[in-house]
Coordinates of C-alpha atoms in Angstrom, one line a residue:
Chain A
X1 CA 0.0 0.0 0.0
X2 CA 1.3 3.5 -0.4
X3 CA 3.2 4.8 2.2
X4 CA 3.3 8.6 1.6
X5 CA 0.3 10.9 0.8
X6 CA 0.5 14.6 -0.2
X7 CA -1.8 16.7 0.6
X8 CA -2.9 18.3 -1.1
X9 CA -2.9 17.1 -4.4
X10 CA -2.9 20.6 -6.2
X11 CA -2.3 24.2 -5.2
X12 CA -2.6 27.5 -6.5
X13 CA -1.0 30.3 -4.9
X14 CA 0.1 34.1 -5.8
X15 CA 4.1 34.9 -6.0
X16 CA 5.0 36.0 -2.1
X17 CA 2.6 34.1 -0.8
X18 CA 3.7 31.3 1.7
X19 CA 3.0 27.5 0.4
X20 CA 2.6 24.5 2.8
X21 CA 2.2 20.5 1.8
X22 CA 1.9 17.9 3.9
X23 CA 2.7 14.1 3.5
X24 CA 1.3 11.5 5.8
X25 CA 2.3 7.6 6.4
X26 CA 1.5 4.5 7.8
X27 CA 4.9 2.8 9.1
X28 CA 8.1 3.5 11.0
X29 CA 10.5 5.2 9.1
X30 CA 14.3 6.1 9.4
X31 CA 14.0 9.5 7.1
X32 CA 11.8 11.2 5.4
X33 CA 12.7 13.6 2.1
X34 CA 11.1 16.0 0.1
X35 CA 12.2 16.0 -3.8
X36 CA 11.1 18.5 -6.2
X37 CA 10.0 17.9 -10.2
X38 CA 9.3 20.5 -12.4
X39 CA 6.9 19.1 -15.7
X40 CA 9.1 16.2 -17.6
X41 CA 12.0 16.0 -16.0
X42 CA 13.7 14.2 -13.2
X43 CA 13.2 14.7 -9.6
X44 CA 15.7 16.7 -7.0
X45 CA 16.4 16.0 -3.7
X46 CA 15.6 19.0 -1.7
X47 CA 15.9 17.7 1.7
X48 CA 16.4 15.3 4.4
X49 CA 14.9 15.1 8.2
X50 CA 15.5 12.3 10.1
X51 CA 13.3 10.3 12.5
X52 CA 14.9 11.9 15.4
X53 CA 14.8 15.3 14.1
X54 CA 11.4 17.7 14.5
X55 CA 12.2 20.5 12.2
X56 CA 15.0 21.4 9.4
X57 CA 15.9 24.9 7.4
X58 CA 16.7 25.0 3.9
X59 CA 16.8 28.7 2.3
X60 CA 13.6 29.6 1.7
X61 CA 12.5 25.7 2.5
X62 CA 11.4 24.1 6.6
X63 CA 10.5 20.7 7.2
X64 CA 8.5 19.1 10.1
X65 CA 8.4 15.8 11.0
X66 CA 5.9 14.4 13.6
X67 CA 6.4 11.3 14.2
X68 CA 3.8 10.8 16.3
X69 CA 1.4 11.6 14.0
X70 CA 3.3 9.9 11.3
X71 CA 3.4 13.3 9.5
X72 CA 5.3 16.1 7.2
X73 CA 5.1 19.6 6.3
X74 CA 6.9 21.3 3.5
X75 CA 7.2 25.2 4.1
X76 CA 8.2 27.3 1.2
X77 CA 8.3 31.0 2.0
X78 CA 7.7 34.0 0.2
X79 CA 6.9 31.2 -3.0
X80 CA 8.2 32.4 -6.7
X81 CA 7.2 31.6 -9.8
X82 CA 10.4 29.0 -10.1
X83 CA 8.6 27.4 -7.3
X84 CA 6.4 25.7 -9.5
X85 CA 6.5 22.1 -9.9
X86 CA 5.2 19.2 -8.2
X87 CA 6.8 18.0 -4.8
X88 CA 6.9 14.8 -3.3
X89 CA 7.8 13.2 -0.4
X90 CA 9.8 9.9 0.4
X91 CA 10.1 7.9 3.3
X92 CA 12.7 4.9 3.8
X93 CA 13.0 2.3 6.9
X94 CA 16.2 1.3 6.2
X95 CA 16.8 -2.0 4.6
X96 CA 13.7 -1.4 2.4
X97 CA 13.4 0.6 -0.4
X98 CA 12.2 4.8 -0.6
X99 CA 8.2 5.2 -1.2
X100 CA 7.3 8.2 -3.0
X101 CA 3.6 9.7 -2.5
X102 CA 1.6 10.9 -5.6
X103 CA 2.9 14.4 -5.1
X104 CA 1.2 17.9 -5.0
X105 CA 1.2 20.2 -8.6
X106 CA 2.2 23.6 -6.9
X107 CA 1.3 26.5 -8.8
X108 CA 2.7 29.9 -7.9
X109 CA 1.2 33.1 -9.9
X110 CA 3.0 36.1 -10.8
Chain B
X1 CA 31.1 14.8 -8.8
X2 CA 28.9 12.0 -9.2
X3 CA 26.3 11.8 -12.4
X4 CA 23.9 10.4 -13.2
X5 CA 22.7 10.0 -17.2
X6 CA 20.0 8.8 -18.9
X7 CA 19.1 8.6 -22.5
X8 CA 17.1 9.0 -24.9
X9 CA 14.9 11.5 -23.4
X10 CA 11.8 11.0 -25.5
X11 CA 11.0 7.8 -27.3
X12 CA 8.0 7.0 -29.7
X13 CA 7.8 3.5 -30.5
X14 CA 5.0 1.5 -31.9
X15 CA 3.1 -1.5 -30.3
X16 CA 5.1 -4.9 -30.0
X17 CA 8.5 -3.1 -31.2
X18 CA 11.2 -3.8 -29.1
X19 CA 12.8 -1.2 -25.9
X20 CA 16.0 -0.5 -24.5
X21 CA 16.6 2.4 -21.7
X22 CA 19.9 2.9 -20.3
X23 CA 21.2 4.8 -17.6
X24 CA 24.4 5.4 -16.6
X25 CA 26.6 6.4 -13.4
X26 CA 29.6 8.5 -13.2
X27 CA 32.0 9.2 -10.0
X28 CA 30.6 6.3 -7.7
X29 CA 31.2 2.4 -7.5
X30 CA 28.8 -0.4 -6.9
X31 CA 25.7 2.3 -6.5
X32 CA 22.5 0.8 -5.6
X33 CA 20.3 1.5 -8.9
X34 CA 16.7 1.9 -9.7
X35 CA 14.1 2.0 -12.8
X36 CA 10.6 3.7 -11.6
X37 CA 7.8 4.9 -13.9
X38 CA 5.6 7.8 -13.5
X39 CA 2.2 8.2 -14.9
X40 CA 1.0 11.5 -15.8
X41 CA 0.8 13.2 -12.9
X42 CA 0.9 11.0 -10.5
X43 CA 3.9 9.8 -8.5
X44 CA 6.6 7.0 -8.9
X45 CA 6.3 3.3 -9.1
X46 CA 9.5 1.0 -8.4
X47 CA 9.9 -1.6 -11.2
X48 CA 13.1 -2.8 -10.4
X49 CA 16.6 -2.3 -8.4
X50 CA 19.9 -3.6 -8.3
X51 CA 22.4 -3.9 -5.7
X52 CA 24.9 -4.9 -7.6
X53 CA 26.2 -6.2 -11.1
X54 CA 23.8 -9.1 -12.7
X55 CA 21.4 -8.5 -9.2
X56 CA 18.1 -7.1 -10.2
X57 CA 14.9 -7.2 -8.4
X58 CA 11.5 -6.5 -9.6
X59 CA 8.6 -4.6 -7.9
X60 CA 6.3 -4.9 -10.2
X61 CA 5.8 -8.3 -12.4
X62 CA 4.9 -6.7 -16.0
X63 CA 6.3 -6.3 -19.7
X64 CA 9.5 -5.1 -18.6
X65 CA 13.1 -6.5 -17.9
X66 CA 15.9 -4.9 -16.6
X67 CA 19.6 -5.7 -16.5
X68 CA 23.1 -4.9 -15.2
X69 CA 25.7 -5.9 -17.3
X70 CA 28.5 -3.3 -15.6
X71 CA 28.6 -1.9 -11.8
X72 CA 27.9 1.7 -13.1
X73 CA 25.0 0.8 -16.3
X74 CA 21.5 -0.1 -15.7
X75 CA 19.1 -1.2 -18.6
X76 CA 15.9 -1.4 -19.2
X77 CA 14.1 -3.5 -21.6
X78 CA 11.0 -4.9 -23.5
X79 CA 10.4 -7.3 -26.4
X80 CA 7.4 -6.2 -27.4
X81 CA 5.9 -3.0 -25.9
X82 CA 2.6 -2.5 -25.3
X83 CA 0.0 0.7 -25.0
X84 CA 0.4 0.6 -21.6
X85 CA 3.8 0.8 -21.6
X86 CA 3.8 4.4 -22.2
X87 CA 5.0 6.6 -19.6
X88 CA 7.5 9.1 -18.0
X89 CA 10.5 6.4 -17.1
X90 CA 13.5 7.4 -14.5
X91 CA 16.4 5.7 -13.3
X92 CA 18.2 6.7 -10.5
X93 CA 21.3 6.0 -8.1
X94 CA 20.4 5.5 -4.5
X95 CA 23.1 7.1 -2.2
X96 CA 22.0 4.5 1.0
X97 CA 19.0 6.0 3.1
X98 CA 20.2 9.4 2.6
X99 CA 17.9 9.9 -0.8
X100 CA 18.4 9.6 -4.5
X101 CA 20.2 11.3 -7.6
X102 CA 17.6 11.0 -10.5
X103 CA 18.4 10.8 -14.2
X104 CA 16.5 13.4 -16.2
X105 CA 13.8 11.3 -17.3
X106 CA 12.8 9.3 -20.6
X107 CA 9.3 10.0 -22.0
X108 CA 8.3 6.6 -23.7
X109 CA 5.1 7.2 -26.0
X110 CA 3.6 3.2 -27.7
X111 CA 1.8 4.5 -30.4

């Protein structure tokens, strides 16, 4: 069964504006990522919290990780129009192979 | 640096003609490798992984084979596609739990 859901599936929001996904799943994990794929091309590894870890800065970029709650949230501030592309998240228990959610189409308008 | 490439990037083949993806690594030995497919917007499905040369594993039992003839190629193949083969196709090189360096993608279109 799939492991990682975005929510939500699509969003439209105006350049500045502050843009937040979350991904839930359903077993232990070691790490989660978040990866980024603008339309037809490969995916980027944006970044990495671990199971131990609640919260993580990238730039413009914070991760939470509850793992309580088996849950993440991808924070982009102050969003851009380069910002558009669809994000996914990825969870691994080591040993086992990464699990990518469906993703969420993130639209920012000038 | 390590790379990661991938080729053709788009491919339009007709029904029950043959298929052969390959990806290639750069600046790393014995990388853990992988073949997922994406459908149109949606997200990525494993088909196979190798942890080593001649090692593959399959996620997904389907029209596809893949192979590793050299610690640093992956292919992957079909005799005979089919309509449903079509797809958004990526390879990638998993650097142990800490994530994965994609290819750049191969858009397959069975016509």
């Amino acid at each position: 069964s799939q492991q990682g859901e975005e929510d939500p599936q699509a969003l439209s929001i105006q350049e500045g504006e502050n843009a937040t996904m979350n991904c839930s799943y359903k077993t232990s994990i070691n790490n989660l990522q978040w990866y980024r794929q603008n339309s037809g091309r490969g995916l980027v590894h944006l970044i990495l919290i671990r199971s131990n870890e609640r919260e993580k800065h990238s730039g413009r970029l914070r991760v939470t990780l509850d793992t309580s709650k088996k849950s993440s949230s991808l924070l982009i501030t102050a969003s851009r129009a380069a910002d558009t592309a669809s994000y996914f998240c990825a969870t691994i228990l080591y040993g086992q192979n990464f699990v990518f959610g469906p993703g969420t189409r993130l639209s920012v308008l000038p | 640096s390590q790379t990661i490439h991938q080729w053709p990037a788009t491919l339009v083949q007709p029904v029950g003609s043959p298929l052969s993806l390959e990806c290639t690594v750069e600046g790393t030995s014995n990388p853990n490798l992988y073949w997922y497919r994406q459908a149109a917007g949606r997200g990525l499905q494993l088909l196979f992984y190798s942890v080593g040369i001649g090692q593959i594993s399959s996620e997904v039992p389907q029209n596809l084979s893949a192979s590793r003839p050299q610690d640093r190629q992956f292919i992957l193949s079909s005799k005979k596609l089919l309509l449903s083969d079509s797809g958004f196709y990526l390879c990638a090189w998993g650097r142990g739990g800490n994530g994965y360096t994609f290819g750049s993608g191969t858009r397959l279109t069975v016509v």
